[in-house]
CSV table of C-alpha atoms in Angstrom, one decimal:
chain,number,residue,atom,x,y,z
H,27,UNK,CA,4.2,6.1,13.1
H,28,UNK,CA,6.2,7.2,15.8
H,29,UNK,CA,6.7,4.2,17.7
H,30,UNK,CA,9.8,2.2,16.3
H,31,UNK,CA,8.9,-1.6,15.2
H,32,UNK,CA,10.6,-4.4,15.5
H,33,UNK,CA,12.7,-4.7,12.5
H,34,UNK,CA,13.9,-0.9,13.1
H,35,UNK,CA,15.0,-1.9,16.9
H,36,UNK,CA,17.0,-4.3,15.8
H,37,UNK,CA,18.8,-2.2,13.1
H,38,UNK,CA,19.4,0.6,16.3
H,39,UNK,CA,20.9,-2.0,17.7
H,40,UNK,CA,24.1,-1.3,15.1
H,41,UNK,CA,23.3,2.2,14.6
H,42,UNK,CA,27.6,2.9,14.9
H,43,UNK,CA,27.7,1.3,11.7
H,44,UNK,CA,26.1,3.9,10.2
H,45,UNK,CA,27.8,7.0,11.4
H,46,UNK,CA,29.8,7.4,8.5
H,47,UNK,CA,27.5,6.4,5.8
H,48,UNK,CA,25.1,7.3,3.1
H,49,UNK,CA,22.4,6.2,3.7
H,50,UNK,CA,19.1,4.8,1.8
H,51,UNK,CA,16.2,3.5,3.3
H,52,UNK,CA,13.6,1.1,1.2
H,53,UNK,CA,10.9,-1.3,1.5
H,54,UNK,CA,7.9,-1.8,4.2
H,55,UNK,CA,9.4,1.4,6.2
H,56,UNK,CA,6.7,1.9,9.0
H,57,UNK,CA,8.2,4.4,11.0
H,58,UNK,CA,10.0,7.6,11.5
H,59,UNK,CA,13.7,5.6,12.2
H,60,UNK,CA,15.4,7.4,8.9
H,61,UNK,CA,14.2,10.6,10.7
H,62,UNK,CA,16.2,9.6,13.5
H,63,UNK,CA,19.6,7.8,12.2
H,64,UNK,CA,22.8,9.3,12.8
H,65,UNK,CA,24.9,9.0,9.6
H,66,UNK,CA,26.5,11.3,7.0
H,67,UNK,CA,23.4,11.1,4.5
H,68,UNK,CA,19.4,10.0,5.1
H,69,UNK,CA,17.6,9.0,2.0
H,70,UNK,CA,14.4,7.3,1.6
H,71,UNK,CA,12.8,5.7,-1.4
H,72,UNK,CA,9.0,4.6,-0.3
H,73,UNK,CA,6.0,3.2,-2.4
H,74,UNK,CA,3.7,4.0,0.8
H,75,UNK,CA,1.8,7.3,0.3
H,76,UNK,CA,1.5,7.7,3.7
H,77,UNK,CA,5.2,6.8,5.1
H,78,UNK,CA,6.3,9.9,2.7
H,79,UNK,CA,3.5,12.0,4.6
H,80,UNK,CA,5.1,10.8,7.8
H,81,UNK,CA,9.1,11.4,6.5
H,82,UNK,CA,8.8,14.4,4.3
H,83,UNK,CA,8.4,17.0,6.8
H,84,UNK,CA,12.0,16.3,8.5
H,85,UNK,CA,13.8,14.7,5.3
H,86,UNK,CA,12.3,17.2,2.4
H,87,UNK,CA,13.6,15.8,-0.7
H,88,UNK,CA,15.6,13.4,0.5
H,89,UNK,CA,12.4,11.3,1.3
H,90,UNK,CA,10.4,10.2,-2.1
H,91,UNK,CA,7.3,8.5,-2.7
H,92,UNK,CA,6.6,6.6,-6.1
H,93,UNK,CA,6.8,3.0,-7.9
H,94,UNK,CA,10.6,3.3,-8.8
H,95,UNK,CA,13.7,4.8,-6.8
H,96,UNK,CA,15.0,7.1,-8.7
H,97,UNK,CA,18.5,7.8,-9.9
H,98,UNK,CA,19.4,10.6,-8.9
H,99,UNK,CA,18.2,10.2,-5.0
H,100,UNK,CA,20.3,7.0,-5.2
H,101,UNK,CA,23.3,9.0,-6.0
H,102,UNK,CA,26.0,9.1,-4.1
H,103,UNK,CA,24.4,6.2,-1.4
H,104,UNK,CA,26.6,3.6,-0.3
H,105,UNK,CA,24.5,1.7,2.3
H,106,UNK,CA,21.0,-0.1,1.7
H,107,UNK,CA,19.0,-0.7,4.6
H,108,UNK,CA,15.4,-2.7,2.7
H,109,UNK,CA,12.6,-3.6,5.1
H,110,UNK,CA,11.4,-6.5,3.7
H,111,UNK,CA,7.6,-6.6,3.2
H,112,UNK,CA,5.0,-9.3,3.7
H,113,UNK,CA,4.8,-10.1,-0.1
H,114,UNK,CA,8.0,-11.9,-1.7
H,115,UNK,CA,7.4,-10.6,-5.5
H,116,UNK,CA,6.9,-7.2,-3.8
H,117,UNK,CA,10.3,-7.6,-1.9
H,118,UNK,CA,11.9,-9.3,-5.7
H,119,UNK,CA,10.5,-6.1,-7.7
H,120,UNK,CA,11.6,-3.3,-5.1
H,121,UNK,CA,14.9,-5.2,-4.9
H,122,UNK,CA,15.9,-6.1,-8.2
H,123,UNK,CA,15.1,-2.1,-9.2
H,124,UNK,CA,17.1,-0.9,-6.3
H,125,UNK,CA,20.3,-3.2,-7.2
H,126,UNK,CA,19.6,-2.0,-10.9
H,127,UNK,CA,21.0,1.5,-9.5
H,128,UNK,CA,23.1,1.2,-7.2
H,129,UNK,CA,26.8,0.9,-7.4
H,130,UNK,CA,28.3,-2.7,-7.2
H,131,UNK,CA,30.2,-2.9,-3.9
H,132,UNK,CA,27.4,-1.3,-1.9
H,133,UNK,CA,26.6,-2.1,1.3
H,134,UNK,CA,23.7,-3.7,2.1
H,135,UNK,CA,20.9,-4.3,5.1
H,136,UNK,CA,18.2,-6.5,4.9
H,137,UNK,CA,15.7,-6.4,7.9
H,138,UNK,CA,12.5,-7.9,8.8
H,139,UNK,CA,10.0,-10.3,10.6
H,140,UNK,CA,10.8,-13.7,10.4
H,141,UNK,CA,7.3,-14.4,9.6
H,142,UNK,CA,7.1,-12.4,7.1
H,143,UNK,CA,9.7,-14.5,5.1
H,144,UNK,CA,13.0,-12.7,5.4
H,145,UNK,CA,14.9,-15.7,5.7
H,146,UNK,CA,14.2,-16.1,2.1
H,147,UNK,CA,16.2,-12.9,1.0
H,148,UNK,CA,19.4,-14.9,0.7
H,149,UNK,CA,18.1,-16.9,-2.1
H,150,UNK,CA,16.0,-14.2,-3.9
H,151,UNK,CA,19.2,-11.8,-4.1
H,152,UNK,CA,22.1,-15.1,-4.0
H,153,UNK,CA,23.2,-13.9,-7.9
H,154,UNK,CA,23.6,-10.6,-7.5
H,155,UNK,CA,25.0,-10.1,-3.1
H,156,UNK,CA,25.9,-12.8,-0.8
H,157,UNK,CA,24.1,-12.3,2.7
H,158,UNK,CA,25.0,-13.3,6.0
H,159,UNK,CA,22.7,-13.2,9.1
H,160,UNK,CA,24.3,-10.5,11.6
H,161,UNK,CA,21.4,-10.8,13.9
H,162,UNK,CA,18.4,-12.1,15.2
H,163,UNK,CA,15.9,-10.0,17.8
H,164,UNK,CA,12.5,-9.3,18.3
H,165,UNK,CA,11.7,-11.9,16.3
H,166,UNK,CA,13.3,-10.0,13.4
H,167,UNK,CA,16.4,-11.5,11.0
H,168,UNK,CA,18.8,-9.0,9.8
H,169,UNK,CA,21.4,-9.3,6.7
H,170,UNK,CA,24.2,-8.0,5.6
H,171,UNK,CA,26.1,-8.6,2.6
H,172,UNK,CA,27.5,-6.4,-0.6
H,173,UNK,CA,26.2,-5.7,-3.9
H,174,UNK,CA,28.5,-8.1,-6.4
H,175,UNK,CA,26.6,-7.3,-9.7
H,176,UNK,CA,23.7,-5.1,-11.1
H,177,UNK,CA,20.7,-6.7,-12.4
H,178,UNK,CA,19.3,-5.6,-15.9
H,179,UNK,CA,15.6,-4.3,-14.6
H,180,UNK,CA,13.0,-3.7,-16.4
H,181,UNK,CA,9.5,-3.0,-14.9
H,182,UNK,CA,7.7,-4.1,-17.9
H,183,UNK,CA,8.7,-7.7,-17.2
H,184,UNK,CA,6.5,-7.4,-13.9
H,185,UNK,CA,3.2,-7.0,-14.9
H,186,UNK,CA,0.7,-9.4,-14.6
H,187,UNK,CA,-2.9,-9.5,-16.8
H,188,UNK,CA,-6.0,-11.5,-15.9
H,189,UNK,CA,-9.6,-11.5,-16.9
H,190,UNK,CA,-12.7,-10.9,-14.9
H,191,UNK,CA,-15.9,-10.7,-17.0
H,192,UNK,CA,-15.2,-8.4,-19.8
H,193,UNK,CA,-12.4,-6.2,-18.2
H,194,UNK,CA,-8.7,-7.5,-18.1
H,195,UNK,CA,-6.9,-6.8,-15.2
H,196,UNK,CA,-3.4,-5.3,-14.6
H,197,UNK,CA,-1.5,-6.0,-11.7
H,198,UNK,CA,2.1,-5.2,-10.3
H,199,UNK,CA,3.8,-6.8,-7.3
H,200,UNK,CA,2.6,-6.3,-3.9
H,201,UNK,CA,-0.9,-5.0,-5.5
H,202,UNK,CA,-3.8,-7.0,-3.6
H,203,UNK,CA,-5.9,-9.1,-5.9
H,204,UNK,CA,-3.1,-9.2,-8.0
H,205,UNK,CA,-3.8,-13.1,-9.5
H,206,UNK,CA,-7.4,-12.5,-9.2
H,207,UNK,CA,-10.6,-11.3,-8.6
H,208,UNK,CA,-10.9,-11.9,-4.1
H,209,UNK,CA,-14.0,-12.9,-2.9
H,210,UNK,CA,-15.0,-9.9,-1.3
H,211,UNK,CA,-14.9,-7.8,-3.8
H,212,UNK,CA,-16.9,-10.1,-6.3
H,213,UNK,CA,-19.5,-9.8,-3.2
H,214,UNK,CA,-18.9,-6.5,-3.2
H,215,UNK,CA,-19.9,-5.8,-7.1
H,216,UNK,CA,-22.3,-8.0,-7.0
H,217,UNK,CA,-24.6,-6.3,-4.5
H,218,UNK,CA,-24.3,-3.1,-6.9
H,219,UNK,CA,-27.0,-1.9,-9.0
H,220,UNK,CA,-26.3,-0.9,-12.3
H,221,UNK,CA,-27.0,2.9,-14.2
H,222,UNK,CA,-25.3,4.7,-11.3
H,223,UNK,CA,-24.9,7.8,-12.1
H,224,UNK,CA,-22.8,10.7,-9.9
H,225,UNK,CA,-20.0,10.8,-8.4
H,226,UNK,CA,-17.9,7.8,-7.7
H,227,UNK,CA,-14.6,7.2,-4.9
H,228,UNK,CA,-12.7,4.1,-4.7
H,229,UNK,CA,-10.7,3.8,-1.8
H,230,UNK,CA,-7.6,1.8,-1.6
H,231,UNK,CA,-8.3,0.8,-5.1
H,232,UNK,CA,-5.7,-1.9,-5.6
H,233,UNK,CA,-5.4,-3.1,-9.5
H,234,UNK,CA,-8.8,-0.8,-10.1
H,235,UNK,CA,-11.2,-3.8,-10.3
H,236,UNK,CA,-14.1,-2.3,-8.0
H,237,UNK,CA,-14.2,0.8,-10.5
H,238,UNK,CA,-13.2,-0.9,-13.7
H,239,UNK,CA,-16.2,-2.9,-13.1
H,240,UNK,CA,-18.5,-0.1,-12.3
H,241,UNK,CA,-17.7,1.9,-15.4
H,242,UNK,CA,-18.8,-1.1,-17.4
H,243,UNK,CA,-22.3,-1.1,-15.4
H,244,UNK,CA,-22.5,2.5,-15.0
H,245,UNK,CA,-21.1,3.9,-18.1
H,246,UNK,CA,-22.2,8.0,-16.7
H,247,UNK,CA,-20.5,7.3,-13.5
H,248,UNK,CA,-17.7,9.8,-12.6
H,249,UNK,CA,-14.5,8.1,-10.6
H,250,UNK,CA,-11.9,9.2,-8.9
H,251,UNK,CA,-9.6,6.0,-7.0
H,252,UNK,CA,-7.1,6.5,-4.6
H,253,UNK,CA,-4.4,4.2,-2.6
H,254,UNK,CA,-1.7,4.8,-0.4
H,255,UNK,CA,0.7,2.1,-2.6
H,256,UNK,CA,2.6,3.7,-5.7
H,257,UNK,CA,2.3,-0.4,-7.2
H,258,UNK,CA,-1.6,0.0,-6.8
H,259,UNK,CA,-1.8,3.8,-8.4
H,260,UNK,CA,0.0,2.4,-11.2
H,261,UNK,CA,-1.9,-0.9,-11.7
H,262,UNK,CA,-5.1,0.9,-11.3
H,263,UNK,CA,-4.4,3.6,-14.4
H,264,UNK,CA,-3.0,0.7,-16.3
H,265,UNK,CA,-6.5,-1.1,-15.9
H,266,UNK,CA,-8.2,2.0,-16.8
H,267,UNK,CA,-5.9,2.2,-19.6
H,268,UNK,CA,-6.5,-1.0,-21.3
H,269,UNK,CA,-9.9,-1.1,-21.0
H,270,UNK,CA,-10.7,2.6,-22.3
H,271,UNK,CA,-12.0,3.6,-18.9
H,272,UNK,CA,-11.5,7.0,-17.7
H,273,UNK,CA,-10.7,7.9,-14.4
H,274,UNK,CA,-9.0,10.2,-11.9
H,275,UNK,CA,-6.0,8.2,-9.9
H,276,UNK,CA,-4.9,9.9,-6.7
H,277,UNK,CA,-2.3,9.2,-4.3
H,278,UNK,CA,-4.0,9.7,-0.7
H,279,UNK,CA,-3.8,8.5,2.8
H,280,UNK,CA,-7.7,7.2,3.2
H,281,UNK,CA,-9.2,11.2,2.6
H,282,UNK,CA,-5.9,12.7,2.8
H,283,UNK,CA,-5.6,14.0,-0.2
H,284,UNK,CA,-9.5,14.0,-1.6
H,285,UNK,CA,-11.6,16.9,-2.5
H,286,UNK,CA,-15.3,16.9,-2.8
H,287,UNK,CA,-18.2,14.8,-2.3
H,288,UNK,CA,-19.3,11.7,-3.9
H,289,UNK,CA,-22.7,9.9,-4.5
H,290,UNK,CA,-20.9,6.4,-4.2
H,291,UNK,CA,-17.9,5.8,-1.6
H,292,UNK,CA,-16.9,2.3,-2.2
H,293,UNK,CA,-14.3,0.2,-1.0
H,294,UNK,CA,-13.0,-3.3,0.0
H,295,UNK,CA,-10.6,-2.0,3.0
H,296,UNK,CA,-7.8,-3.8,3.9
H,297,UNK,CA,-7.5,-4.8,7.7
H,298,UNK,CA,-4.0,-5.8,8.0
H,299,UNK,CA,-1.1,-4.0,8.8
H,300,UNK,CA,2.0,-5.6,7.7
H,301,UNK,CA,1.1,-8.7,9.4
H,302,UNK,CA,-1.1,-7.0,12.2
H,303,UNK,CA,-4.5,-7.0,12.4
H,304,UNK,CA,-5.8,-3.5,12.1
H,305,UNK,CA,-8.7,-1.6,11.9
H,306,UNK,CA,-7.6,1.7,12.1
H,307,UNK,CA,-8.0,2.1,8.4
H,308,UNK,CA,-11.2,1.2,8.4
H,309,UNK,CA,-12.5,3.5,10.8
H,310,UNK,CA,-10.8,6.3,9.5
H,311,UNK,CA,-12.8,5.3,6.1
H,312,UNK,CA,-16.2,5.5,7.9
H,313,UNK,CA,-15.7,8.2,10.4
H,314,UNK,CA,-14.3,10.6,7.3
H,315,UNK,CA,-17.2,9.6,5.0
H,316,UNK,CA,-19.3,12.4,6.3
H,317,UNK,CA,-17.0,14.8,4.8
H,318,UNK,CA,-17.2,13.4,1.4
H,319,UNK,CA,-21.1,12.4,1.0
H,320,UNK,CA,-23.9,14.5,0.3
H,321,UNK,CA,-26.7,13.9,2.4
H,322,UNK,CA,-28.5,10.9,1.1
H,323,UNK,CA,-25.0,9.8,-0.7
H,324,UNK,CA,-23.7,6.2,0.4
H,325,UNK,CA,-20.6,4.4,1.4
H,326,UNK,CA,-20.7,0.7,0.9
H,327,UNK,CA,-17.8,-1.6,1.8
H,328,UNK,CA,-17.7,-5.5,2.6
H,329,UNK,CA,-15.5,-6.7,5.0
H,330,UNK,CA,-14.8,-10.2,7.1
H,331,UNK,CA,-17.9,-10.7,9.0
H,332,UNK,CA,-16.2,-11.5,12.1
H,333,UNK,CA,-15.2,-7.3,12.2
H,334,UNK,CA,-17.4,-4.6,14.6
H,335,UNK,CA,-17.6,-2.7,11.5
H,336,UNK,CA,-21.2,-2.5,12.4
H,337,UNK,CA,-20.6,-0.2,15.6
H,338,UNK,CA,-18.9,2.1,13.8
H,339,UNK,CA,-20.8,2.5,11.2
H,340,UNK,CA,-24.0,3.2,13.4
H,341,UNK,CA,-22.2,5.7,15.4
H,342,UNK,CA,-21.2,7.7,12.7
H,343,UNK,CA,-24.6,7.3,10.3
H,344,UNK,CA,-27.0,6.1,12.4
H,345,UNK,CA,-27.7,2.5,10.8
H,346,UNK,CA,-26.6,0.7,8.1
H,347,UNK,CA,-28.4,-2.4,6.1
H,348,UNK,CA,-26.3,-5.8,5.2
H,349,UNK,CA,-26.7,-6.0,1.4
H,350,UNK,CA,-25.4,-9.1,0.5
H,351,UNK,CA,-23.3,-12.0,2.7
H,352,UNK,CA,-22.0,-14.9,2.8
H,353,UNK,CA,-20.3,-17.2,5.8
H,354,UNK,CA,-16.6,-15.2,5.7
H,355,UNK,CA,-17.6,-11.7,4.3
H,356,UNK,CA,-20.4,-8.7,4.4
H,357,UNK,CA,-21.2,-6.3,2.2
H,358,UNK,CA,-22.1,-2.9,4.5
H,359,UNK,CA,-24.2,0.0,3.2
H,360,UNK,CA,-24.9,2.8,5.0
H,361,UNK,CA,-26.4,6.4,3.9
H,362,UNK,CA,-25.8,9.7,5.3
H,363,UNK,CA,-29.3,11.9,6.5
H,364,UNK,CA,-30.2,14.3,8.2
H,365,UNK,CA,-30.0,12.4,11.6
H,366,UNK,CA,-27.1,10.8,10.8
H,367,UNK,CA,-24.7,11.1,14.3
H,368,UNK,CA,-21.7,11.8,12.1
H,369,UNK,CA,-23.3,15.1,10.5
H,370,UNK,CA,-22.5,16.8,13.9
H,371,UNK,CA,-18.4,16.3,13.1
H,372,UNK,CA,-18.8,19.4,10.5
């Protein structure tokens, strides 16, 4: 994350306006920039997991990661700079709780891709800040306008409930899967067998579907999920919640933050970056399973066929078998042994 994107460029490109300010930084922050700002005060509120991993070390407690800013790190801030995300209910929830806090008169910044739909932040926030495009670069829009009026917020409002078999779903903003069940990851369940027993990690859980669904096969199955995203940590013990599933919920970046080994590492990872393509996450997943499996334990993930998943997955165990398909997606399983490649990382 130390390469500045787009959307942070273009808000260098008025760092002066800043000197004198407090400053807090929200949204789909995916870089170090708060870090480097010159102002009178650097504050971030993130949902990401791993952009507090990346901001904590020079900003302390001034950087915090969880579903809702908090008061008192708002304190005292007269300046919002929001990267807007990829998701527009994401970008209406993280907004509407932000404004909710803040005082009315407020400065604010709103920055992102065009692509991505910033244009739309004029309407979304029209009844509580009127916004004015101040620039356009890199193929980024940035706003500026004041806060007029606070919302009333409420998070409660935001969830969202659906049914997939016997389990109902809970879902918050921004989480993926959030309307319902993806294809993948019915292809993903599908290929499973049921009475597992062991050990069982769900990575980059979302609303908690893949595990929700394998308590109700596997009743003596142990699980622990984790995500990066504060919305899907929250959706995922909600799930578990409701459905009288228990469960260990863990923030962590990939295996950041996990202990142990598993029988089961399962997961339907995402590939996309914001709006770019990316693997990275991925491969991290494979390459890192060999720390958390036994030796005959398995990860099993499905992915868009179209990805080399495959390579990596025989470099770092040797083989893998194709479980179940169809024309867009692949379920991948792949079990650690003795001559598994990736046993010579310990």
């Amino acid at each position: 994350m130390s390469a500045l994107t787009p959307a942070s460029e273009v808000i260098l490109r008025h760092e002066d306006e800043f000197a004198d300010r407090r400053v807090v930084f929200a949204g789909d922050l995916q870089d170090t920039l708060p870090a480097q700002l010159s102002a009178a005060d650097v504050r971030v509120h993130t949902s990401q997991y791993h952009q507090w991993q990346a901001l904590s070390p020079a900003l302390g407690d001034r950087c915090r990661f969880g579903l809702l800013a908090e008061e008192d790190l708002l304190a005292g801030c007269d300046t919002l700079v929001y990267y807007w995300p990829k998701n527009k209910p994401e970008a209406q929830f993280q907004l509407m709780q932000l404004f909710s806090l803040l005082p009315v008169g407020c400065e604010l910044f709103i920055v992102g891709e065009n692509r991505a739909g910033v244009r739309s932040a004029e309407a979304i926030v029209e009844e509580y800040a009127s916004l004015a495009k101040i620039d356009s670069a890199r193929r980024c829009g940035l706003y500026h306008g004041l806060l007029e009026k606070r919302p009333d917020f409420s998070p409660e409002a935001w969830w969202q409930h659906y049914t997939t078999g016997s389990l109902t779903i809970a879902a918050l903003p921004g989480v993926f899967s959030r309307d319902g069940l993806d294809i993948g990851s019915h292809l993903l369940l599908s290929s499973l067998e049921p009475h597992l027993k062991g050990k069982v990690l769900d990575v980059g859980c979302g609303a908690g579907v893949l595990a929700a669904a394998i308590a109700k096969m596997s009743p003596k199955a142990k699980l622990t999920l984790s995500d990066v995203s504060a919305a899907a940590l929250d959706s995922s013990r909600e799930t578990l919640r409701i459905n009288n599933i228990e469960g260990d919920v863990i923030a962590s970046n990939v295996y950041s933050d996990i202990q142990g080994r598993f029988d089961l590492i399962i997961s339907n990872p995402p590939f996309h970056d914001g709006l770019q393509t990316s693997l990275q996450a991925a491969e991290t997943l494979i390459r890192g399973a060999v720390r958390h499996l036994p030796i005959g334990g398995e990860l099993r993930i499905v992915a868009n066929a179209f990805l080399p998943y495959p390579n990596v997955l025989d470099a770092i165990f040797g083989g893998h078998d194709v479980v179940a398909q169809t024309g867009r997606f692949k379920v991948y399983r792949a079990i650690l042994g003795r001559s598994s490649p990736g046993l010579k990382a310990h």
